[in-house]
Every structure is written in structure tokens, then in C-alpha cells.
Coordinates of C-alpha atoms in Angstrom, one line a residue:
X265 CA 0.0 0.0 0.0
X266 CA 1.2 3.5 -0.7
X267 CA 2.4 5.6 2.2
X268 CA -0.4 8.0 3.1
X269 CA 2.0 10.9 3.7
X270 CA 3.4 10.5 0.3
X271 CA 0.4 9.8 -1.9
X272 CA -2.5 11.1 0.2
X273 CA -5.1 9.1 2.1
X274 CA -7.2 6.3 0.6
X275 CA -10.8 7.3 1.4
X276 CA -13.8 5.0 1.6
X277 CA -17.2 5.3 3.2
X278 CA -20.2 3.1 4.2
X279 CA -23.7 4.3 3.4
X280 CA -26.3 3.5 6.0
X281 CA -28.9 1.0 4.7
X282 CA -31.9 3.2 5.5
X283 CA -32.0 7.0 5.0
X284 CA -34.8 9.4 5.0
X285 CA -33.7 10.7 1.6
X286 CA -30.9 9.5 -0.7
X287 CA -27.6 11.2 -0.2
X288 CA -26.2 13.4 -3.0
X289 CA -23.8 11.5 -5.3
X290 CA -20.2 11.6 -4.2
X291 CA -18.1 13.3 -6.9
X292 CA -14.4 12.9 -6.0
X293 CA -12.2 15.7 -7.1
X294 CA -10.6 15.0 -10.4
X295 CA -7.0 14.0 -10.3
X296 CA -5.0 16.6 -12.2
X297 CA -2.9 14.9 -14.9
X298 CA 0.2 16.7 -13.8
X299 CA -0.2 15.3 -10.3
X300 CA -0.9 11.8 -11.4
X301 CA 2.2 11.9 -13.6
X302 CA 4.7 12.4 -10.8
X303 CA 3.0 10.0 -8.6
X304 CA 3.1 7.4 -11.3
X305 CA 6.8 8.0 -11.9
X306 CA 7.3 7.6 -8.1
X307 CA 5.3 4.4 -7.9
X308 CA 7.0 2.7 -10.9
X309 CA 10.6 3.4 -9.9
X310 CA 13.1 0.6 -10.4
X311 CA 13.6 -1.4 -7.1
X312 CA 15.1 -4.6 -8.3
X313 CA 18.9 -4.7 -9.1
X314 CA 18.3 -7.4 -11.7
X315 CA 15.8 -5.2 -13.6
X316 CA 18.3 -2.3 -13.4
X317 CA 20.9 -4.5 -15.0
X318 CA 18.6 -5.6 -17.7
X319 CA 17.6 -2.0 -18.5
X320 CA 21.2 -0.9 -18.8
X321 CA 22.5 -4.1 -20.5
X322 CA 24.9 -4.8 -17.6
X323 CA 26.2 -8.3 -16.8
X324 CA 23.8 -10.4 -14.7
X325 CA 26.5 -11.0 -12.0
X326 CA 26.2 -7.3 -11.2
X327 CA 22.7 -7.9 -10.0
X328 CA 23.8 -10.9 -7.9
X329 CA 26.4 -8.8 -6.1
X330 CA 24.0 -5.9 -5.7
X331 CA 21.3 -7.9 -4.0
X332 CA 23.1 -8.3 -0.6
X333 CA 23.7 -4.5 -0.4
X334 CA 20.1 -3.8 -1.4
X335 CA 18.9 -5.9 1.5
X336 CA 20.4 -3.5 3.9
X337 CA 19.5 -0.3 2.0
X338 CA 17.1 -1.0 -0.9
X339 CA 17.6 0.2 -4.5
X340 CA 15.3 2.9 -5.6
X341 CA 15.7 4.8 -8.9
X342 CA 13.0 6.5 -11.1
X343 CA 12.8 5.2 -14.6
X344 CA 13.3 8.6 -16.1
X345 CA 16.5 9.0 -14.2
X346 CA 17.7 5.5 -15.3
X347 CA 17.0 6.5 -18.9
X348 CA 19.7 9.2 -18.6
X349 CA 22.3 6.5 -17.8
X350 CA 24.6 5.1 -20.5
X351 CA 23.8 1.5 -21.4
X352 CA 26.5 -1.0 -21.0
X353 CA 28.7 1.4 -18.9
X354 CA 29.2 0.2 -15.3
X355 CA 31.1 3.5 -14.7
X356 CA 28.2 5.7 -15.6
X357 CA 28.2 8.6 -13.1
X358 CA 24.4 8.4 -12.5
X359 CA 24.5 4.6 -12.1
X360 CA 27.3 4.9 -9.6
X361 CA 25.1 7.0 -7.4
X362 CA 22.3 4.4 -7.1
X363 CA 23.7 1.0 -7.7
X364 CA 24.1 -1.1 -4.5
X365 CA 27.6 -2.4 -4.1
X366 CA 29.1 -5.0 -1.8
X367 CA 31.6 -2.4 -0.6
X368 CA 28.7 -0.9 1.4
X369 CA 28.8 -3.9 3.7
X370 CA 32.4 -3.5 4.6
X371 CA 32.8 -1.8 8.0
X372 CA 35.2 1.2 7.8
X373 CA 36.8 2.9 10.8
X374 CA 35.5 6.5 11.1
X375 CA 32.3 5.8 9.1
X376 CA 29.3 5.9 11.4
X377 CA 25.5 5.9 11.4
X378 CA 25.1 9.6 12.3
X379 CA 28.2 11.5 10.9
X380 CA 26.7 15.0 11.0
X381 CA 25.3 14.9 14.6
X382 CA 21.6 14.9 13.8
X383 CA 20.7 13.1 17.0
X384 CA 22.5 15.7 19.2
X385 CA 20.8 18.6 17.4
X386 CA 17.2 17.2 17.7
X387 CA 15.0 19.6 19.8
X388 CA 12.0 17.3 19.4
X389 CA 11.2 14.4 17.0
X390 CA 11.9 15.6 13.5
X391 CA 13.0 19.2 14.5
X392 CA 16.8 19.8 14.2
X393 CA 18.4 23.0 15.4
X394 CA 22.1 23.0 14.4
X395 CA 22.8 26.5 13.2
X396 CA 21.8 29.9 14.6
X397 CA 18.7 31.5 13.0
X398 CA 17.4 28.4 11.2
X399 CA 15.9 25.1 12.0
X400 CA 15.3 22.0 9.9
X401 CA 12.1 19.9 9.8
X402 CA 12.4 16.3 8.8
X403 CA 9.1 16.1 7.0
X404 CA 9.2 12.5 5.7
X405 CA 11.5 9.6 5.3
X406 CA 10.5 9.0 1.7
X407 CA 12.7 9.8 -1.2
X408 CA 12.4 9.3 -5.0
X409 CA 15.9 7.8 -5.0
X410 CA 18.2 6.0 -2.6
X411 CA 21.5 7.7 -3.1
X412 CA 24.1 5.2 -1.9
X413 CA 26.1 8.0 -0.1
X414 CA 23.1 9.4 1.7
X415 CA 24.1 10.8 5.2
X416 CA 20.7 10.0 6.5
X417 CA 20.5 6.4 5.3
X418 CA 20.4 5.3 9.0
X419 CA 18.2 8.1 10.3
X420 CA 15.3 6.9 12.6
X421 CA 12.5 8.1 10.4
X422 CA 9.9 6.0 12.2
X423 CA 10.1 8.5 15.1
X424 CA 9.7 11.6 13.0
X425 CA 6.2 13.3 13.0
X426 CA 4.0 12.6 10.0
X427 CA 1.4 15.2 9.0
X428 CA 0.7 18.8 10.0
X429 CA -1.1 17.9 13.2
X430 CA 1.9 15.8 14.4
X431 CA 4.2 18.8 13.5
X432 CA 2.3 21.1 15.8
X433 CA 4.8 20.7 18.7
X434 CA 7.7 21.6 16.4
X435 CA 5.8 24.6 15.1
X436 CA 5.1 25.7 18.6
X437 CA 8.9 25.5 19.4
X438 CA 9.6 27.6 16.3
X439 CA 7.1 30.2 17.3
X440 CA 8.6 30.4 20.8
X441 CA 12.1 31.2 19.5
X442 CA 12.3 34.7 17.9
X443 CA 15.8 34.1 16.7
X444 CA 14.6 31.7 14.0
X445 CA 14.4 33.4 10.6
X446 CA 14.3 30.4 8.3
X447 CA 12.7 27.0 8.3
X448 CA 14.2 24.3 6.2
X449 CA 12.0 21.4 4.9
X450 CA 14.0 18.3 4.4
X451 CA 13.7 14.6 4.8
X452 CA 13.9 12.2 3.0
X453 CA 12.6 14.6 0.4
X454 CA 9.7 17.0 1.3
X455 CA 8.4 17.0 -2.3
X456 CA 7.4 13.4 -2.0
X457 CA 4.5 14.8 0.1
X458 CA 1.4 15.9 -1.7
X459 CA 0.9 19.6 -2.3
X460 CA -2.1 19.9 -0.1
X461 CA -0.1 18.8 2.9
X462 CA 2.9 21.0 2.1
X463 CA 0.6 24.0 1.5
X464 CA -0.9 23.5 4.9
X465 CA 2.5 23.2 6.5
X466 CA 3.8 26.3 4.7
X467 CA 0.8 28.3 5.8
X468 CA 1.4 27.3 9.4
X469 CA 5.1 28.3 9.2
X470 CA 4.1 31.6 7.6
X471 CA 1.9 32.3 10.6
X472 CA 5.0 32.7 12.8
X473 CA 5.8 36.4 12.4
X474 CA 9.6 36.2 12.9
X475 CA 10.2 33.5 10.2
X476 CA 11.2 35.1 6.9
X477 CA 12.3 32.3 4.6
X478 CA 11.1 28.9 3.7
X479 CA 13.8 26.7 2.3
X480 CA 13.3 23.3 0.6
X481 CA 16.1 20.8 0.1
X482 CA 14.9 18.5 -2.7
X483 CA 16.1 16.2 -5.4
X484 CA 12.7 15.6 -6.9
X485 CA 13.0 18.3 -9.7
X486 CA 16.2 16.5 -10.8
X487 CA 14.8 12.9 -10.5
X488 CA 11.1 13.4 -11.4
X489 CA 10.8 16.8 -13.1
X490 CA 7.0 16.2 -13.4
X491 CA 6.9 17.0 -9.7
X492 CA 7.2 20.7 -10.5
X493 CA 3.4 21.3 -10.9
X494 CA 1.3 24.4 -11.0
X495 CA 0.0 23.5 -7.5
X496 CA 3.6 23.3 -6.2
X497 CA 4.4 26.7 -7.6
X498 CA 1.2 28.1 -6.2
X499 CA 1.7 27.2 -2.6
X500 CA 5.5 27.9 -2.7
X501 CA 5.1 31.4 -3.9
X502 CA 1.7 32.4 -2.4
X503 CA 2.7 33.4 1.1
X504 CA 4.9 36.2 2.5
X505 CA 7.9 33.9 3.0
X506 CA 10.8 34.1 0.6
X507 CA 11.0 30.7 -1.1
X508 CA 14.4 29.1 -1.5
X509 CA 14.9 25.7 -3.2
X510 CA 18.2 23.9 -2.8
X511 CA 18.5 21.3 -5.6
X512 CA 20.8 18.4 -5.5
X513 CA 22.6 17.5 -8.8
X514 CA 26.0 16.0 -8.8
X515 CA 26.7 15.7 -12.6
X516 CA 25.7 17.6 -15.7
X517 CA 24.3 14.4 -17.2
X518 CA 21.4 14.6 -14.7
X519 CA 20.3 18.0 -16.1
X520 CA 18.4 17.0 -19.3
X521 CA 15.8 19.0 -21.2
X522 CA 12.9 17.9 -19.0
X523 CA 14.8 18.9 -15.8
X524 CA 15.6 22.3 -17.5
X525 CA 12.0 22.9 -18.2
X526 CA 11.0 22.1 -14.6
X527 CA 13.7 24.3 -13.1
X528 CA 12.7 27.1 -15.5
X529 CA 9.2 27.1 -14.0
X530 CA 10.6 27.6 -10.6
X531 CA 12.9 30.3 -11.8
X532 CA 10.1 32.1 -13.6
X533 CA 8.0 32.1 -10.4
X534 CA 10.8 34.0 -8.6
X535 CA 12.1 31.1 -6.5
X536 CA 15.7 31.4 -5.3
X537 CA 17.5 28.4 -6.8
X538 CA 20.7 26.9 -5.4
X539 CA 22.5 23.6 -6.0
X540 CA 24.5 21.5 -3.7
X541 CA 26.6 18.6 -4.9
X542 CA 28.6 15.9 -3.1
X543 CA 32.2 15.1 -4.2
X544 CA 31.9 11.4 -5.1
X545 CA 34.7 9.1 -6.2
X546 CA 34.0 7.6 -9.5
X547 CA 31.1 9.9 -10.3
X548 CA 32.2 13.6 -10.4
X549 CA 35.7 13.7 -8.9
X550 CA 37.3 15.7 -11.7
X551 CA 37.5 19.4 -12.6
X552 CA 36.0 18.6 -16.0
X553 CA 32.9 17.0 -14.5
X554 CA 32.4 19.8 -11.9
X555 CA 33.0 22.6 -14.4
X556 CA 30.5 21.0 -16.7
X557 CA 28.0 20.8 -13.9
X558 CA 28.5 24.5 -12.9
X559 CA 28.2 25.7 -16.5
X560 CA 25.0 23.7 -17.0
X561 CA 23.6 25.0 -13.7
X562 CA 24.3 28.6 -14.9
X563 CA 22.3 27.8 -18.1
X564 CA 19.4 26.8 -15.9
X565 CA 19.8 30.0 -13.7
X566 CA 20.8 27.9 -10.7
X567 CA 23.6 29.1 -8.5
X568 CA 26.3 26.4 -7.6
X569 CA 26.1 26.7 -3.8
X570 CA 28.0 23.9 -2.0
X571 CA 30.3 21.1 -3.0
X572 CA 30.2 18.8 0.0
X573 CA 33.1 16.6 1.1
X574 CA 31.5 13.3 1.7
X575 CA 29.8 12.8 5.1
X576 CA 31.4 9.8 6.6
X577 CA 28.3 7.7 6.9
X578 CA 28.5 3.9 7.3
X579 CA 28.3 2.2 4.0
X580 CA 29.7 5.0 1.8
X581 CA 33.4 4.8 2.4
X582 CA 34.0 3.8 -1.3
X583 CA 32.8 7.2 -2.4
X584 CA 35.3 9.2 -0.4
X585 CA 37.7 11.5 -2.2
X586 CA 40.8 12.5 -0.2
X587 CA 40.8 16.1 1.0
X588 CA 44.1 16.9 -0.8
X589 CA 42.6 15.7 -4.1
X590 CA 39.4 17.7 -3.5
X591 CA 41.4 20.8 -2.8
X592 CA 43.3 20.4 -6.1
X593 CA 40.1 19.9 -8.0
X594 CA 38.6 23.1 -6.5
X595 CA 41.8 25.0 -7.2
X596 CA 41.5 24.1 -10.8
X597 CA 37.8 25.1 -10.9
X598 CA 38.9 28.5 -9.5
X599 CA 41.3 28.9 -12.4
X600 CA 38.7 27.9 -15.0
X601 CA 35.4 29.4 -13.9
X602 CA 34.2 32.8 -12.8
X603 CA 33.9 33.0 -9.0
X604 CA 30.1 32.8 -8.9
X605 CA 30.3 29.4 -10.6
X606 CA 32.7 27.9 -8.1
X607 CA 30.7 26.2 -5.3
X608 CA 32.0 26.5 -1.8
X609 CA 33.9 23.4 -0.9
X610 CA 32.6 22.5 2.6
X611 CA 32.5 19.8 5.2
X612 CA 29.9 19.3 7.9
X613 CA 31.5 18.7 11.2
X614 CA 29.1 17.4 14.0
X615 CA 28.6 20.1 16.6
X616 CA 30.1 23.0 14.6
X617 CA 27.9 26.1 14.3
X618 CA 28.1 26.1 10.5
X619 CA 29.5 24.4 7.5
X620 CA 33.3 24.4 7.5
X621 CA 34.9 25.6 4.2
X622 CA 37.8 23.6 2.8
X623 CA 40.2 26.0 1.1
X624 CA 42.7 25.0 -1.6
X625 CA 45.5 25.9 0.8
X626 CA 44.1 23.8 3.6
X627 CA 42.9 26.6 5.8
X628 CA 39.3 26.5 7.1
X629 CA 36.9 28.7 8.8
X630 CA 33.2 28.3 9.7
X631 CA 30.4 29.6 7.6
X632 CA 26.7 29.2 7.2

């Protein structure tokens, strides 16, 4: 059965056998085609390593090796995203991000379940307060893809609130703290929730006078561009809060024409658009790949915001790029691109009051 928070509730009713007068016919609201399109893309995502290998014409033994890793952290990849992968290429940068590998099962010293200190920053279930002036609301555990390097792959989503009523305690805490200027919706991915739920949540946040910005961290416009619906644009831009959307693309190959059209709708609506990427060994760990990504983002009117050093989450050690190599890559980007197209190379350190920039010279200072 579909998750109610993701797809909306299934509704049924029983009619009493005897009524004084017949009830009016129930006419359910028509499902908007744009809404059903993204839900269908979500529901039909590839979940079987064997099917993924068949679609990409990869050797069957890849699926056998992937199955064990998928038992611990399931495969999930939308078909539209899979269609952007090169067939017969096991080194495809998009495939690399989603294909379960046996290396995920190897314990590695220093790689832990909560590398960024989410548990220590949790004010109440689902409400994280790490940095001054802003809080993060874990709205759902659902995503449209299971990125193999995800720093929240071990997060206890079962304990997070589900639905606006359950978030009331978190909203009360936000209202009680006048220092909070920004609320970040994260997850999982907040855009796996239906627009009606998100609109209600956004309205509740906007009712807090000292909150000025609503930020969404989402990969849905990249994975399932159909998710950028008129209804999404309507609630995101209707209130008084400044809308900021932080996308997550790691490679220019992810940004095809359909993604460009979806992002253009957000841009035309006046939404501030940023991108954060993760430096991933075997996927984008070269100046060429990251320069192409920044150039493509510029074409889409998206600002390259952060390039994250990999969070050292258990199961992702095979993605780590050594800091010295990361510094060299960023130094080359600085020599090739205008400054506004060079993302800030940062690392999240548990307990620090902000992201920690990693400079090409090795110096670091905290930022937000």
C-alpha cells in the first residue's frame, strides 16, 4: 500500500442501509494529470537490481552482487533517471550514485550511522536546530531515489512526526524562538509529500511572524521533473515567506531538457534556486565534471552553492575523495570558472555552528 503521507489518504465510506432521503452523489475531485504523472513516476521506480541491470544491459552478475547490499539499503531509482544513464557502462556517473555495491557492507573505521550529529541537534522528534537563525524539519523519510552515499541512510525516520497535526509541537517551538528566521523542509525529500499537505504546513510556518524564509532541500525536480506542478508553484510562492529551493545535482548528465523545463518554471516564479553537490569518487571527482556541472547550472539559472566533502556515513566509504585531491580539483575550478560558478567546498562537522569551508590551501573557517 502506498504511504499515506506520500500519496494522500485512501478514502472509503459506508452508506447506512436506510436513509430518509438518498444522499447526493459523491463526486471525487478529479486527479490533475500533472499530479498523477509524478505519482506514477514515483510508484513505478526501479527497485530490483536485476531489472536495473537488464535495462542498462549490464552483466547479470552485477545484480547478484548488488542484492546483498540492497537488502540493507534498498535500491530505488526513477525510470526517467535511469533513462539518462549510458547503457553497458558500469562506470556511468548516475548509475554509480544508485547501484548497490558489496563495498557498502564493509565496516570502515570512522564511518558511522550519524556522521553529522543529527541526534544531538534534535530539539524534538523531527526538528533539528544546528545553526543559529534556522531550523530543519524532517518532513518525511520518503525519497524518490536512494542515493548510496546518503548521510541519513540510517536516520530513525519512524520516530519523526507525520502530518501537520503531528508537527504542531515543532511549530510551537519555532514560534517560541524569535531568533529563528528560516525554516528548512528536508527529509527524506519533502516534495514526496502531496501539495495539499505541504501548502498547509507552509501556511502554518508563515503564521509565525519572525520567520522570513522557507527553504526546501529536494532532489525531486532532478529525478522526477514532473513534480514541479502548478500546484507546487502556487503554494510555494503564495505566502509572505521568501521561497528558496536547494536542488541536488552531482553531474551535468542529470540535467536534461525535462529537468531544465521544470527548473525554468521555478525560476520564472521567482524562487531562489541553489544547488548542492557531493564530491563522489567515480562519479564527479574531476575538474572537468564539476566545471560542466557549474556551466549547466548557470544555463538553468541555478547558483552552484555547495560542494560537500562526503559525510562519513557507514556504507559510503568507497565514495570518499581524499581532501588533498578535493582541494586540487577546487583550485582548478577557480582557475577555469568565474567566482560565482565555483561552489563553496565545505565539510559538515558534527557540533560545529556552521559548514566548514575547505580552502585550496588547507585553511578552514566556519560559515553558514
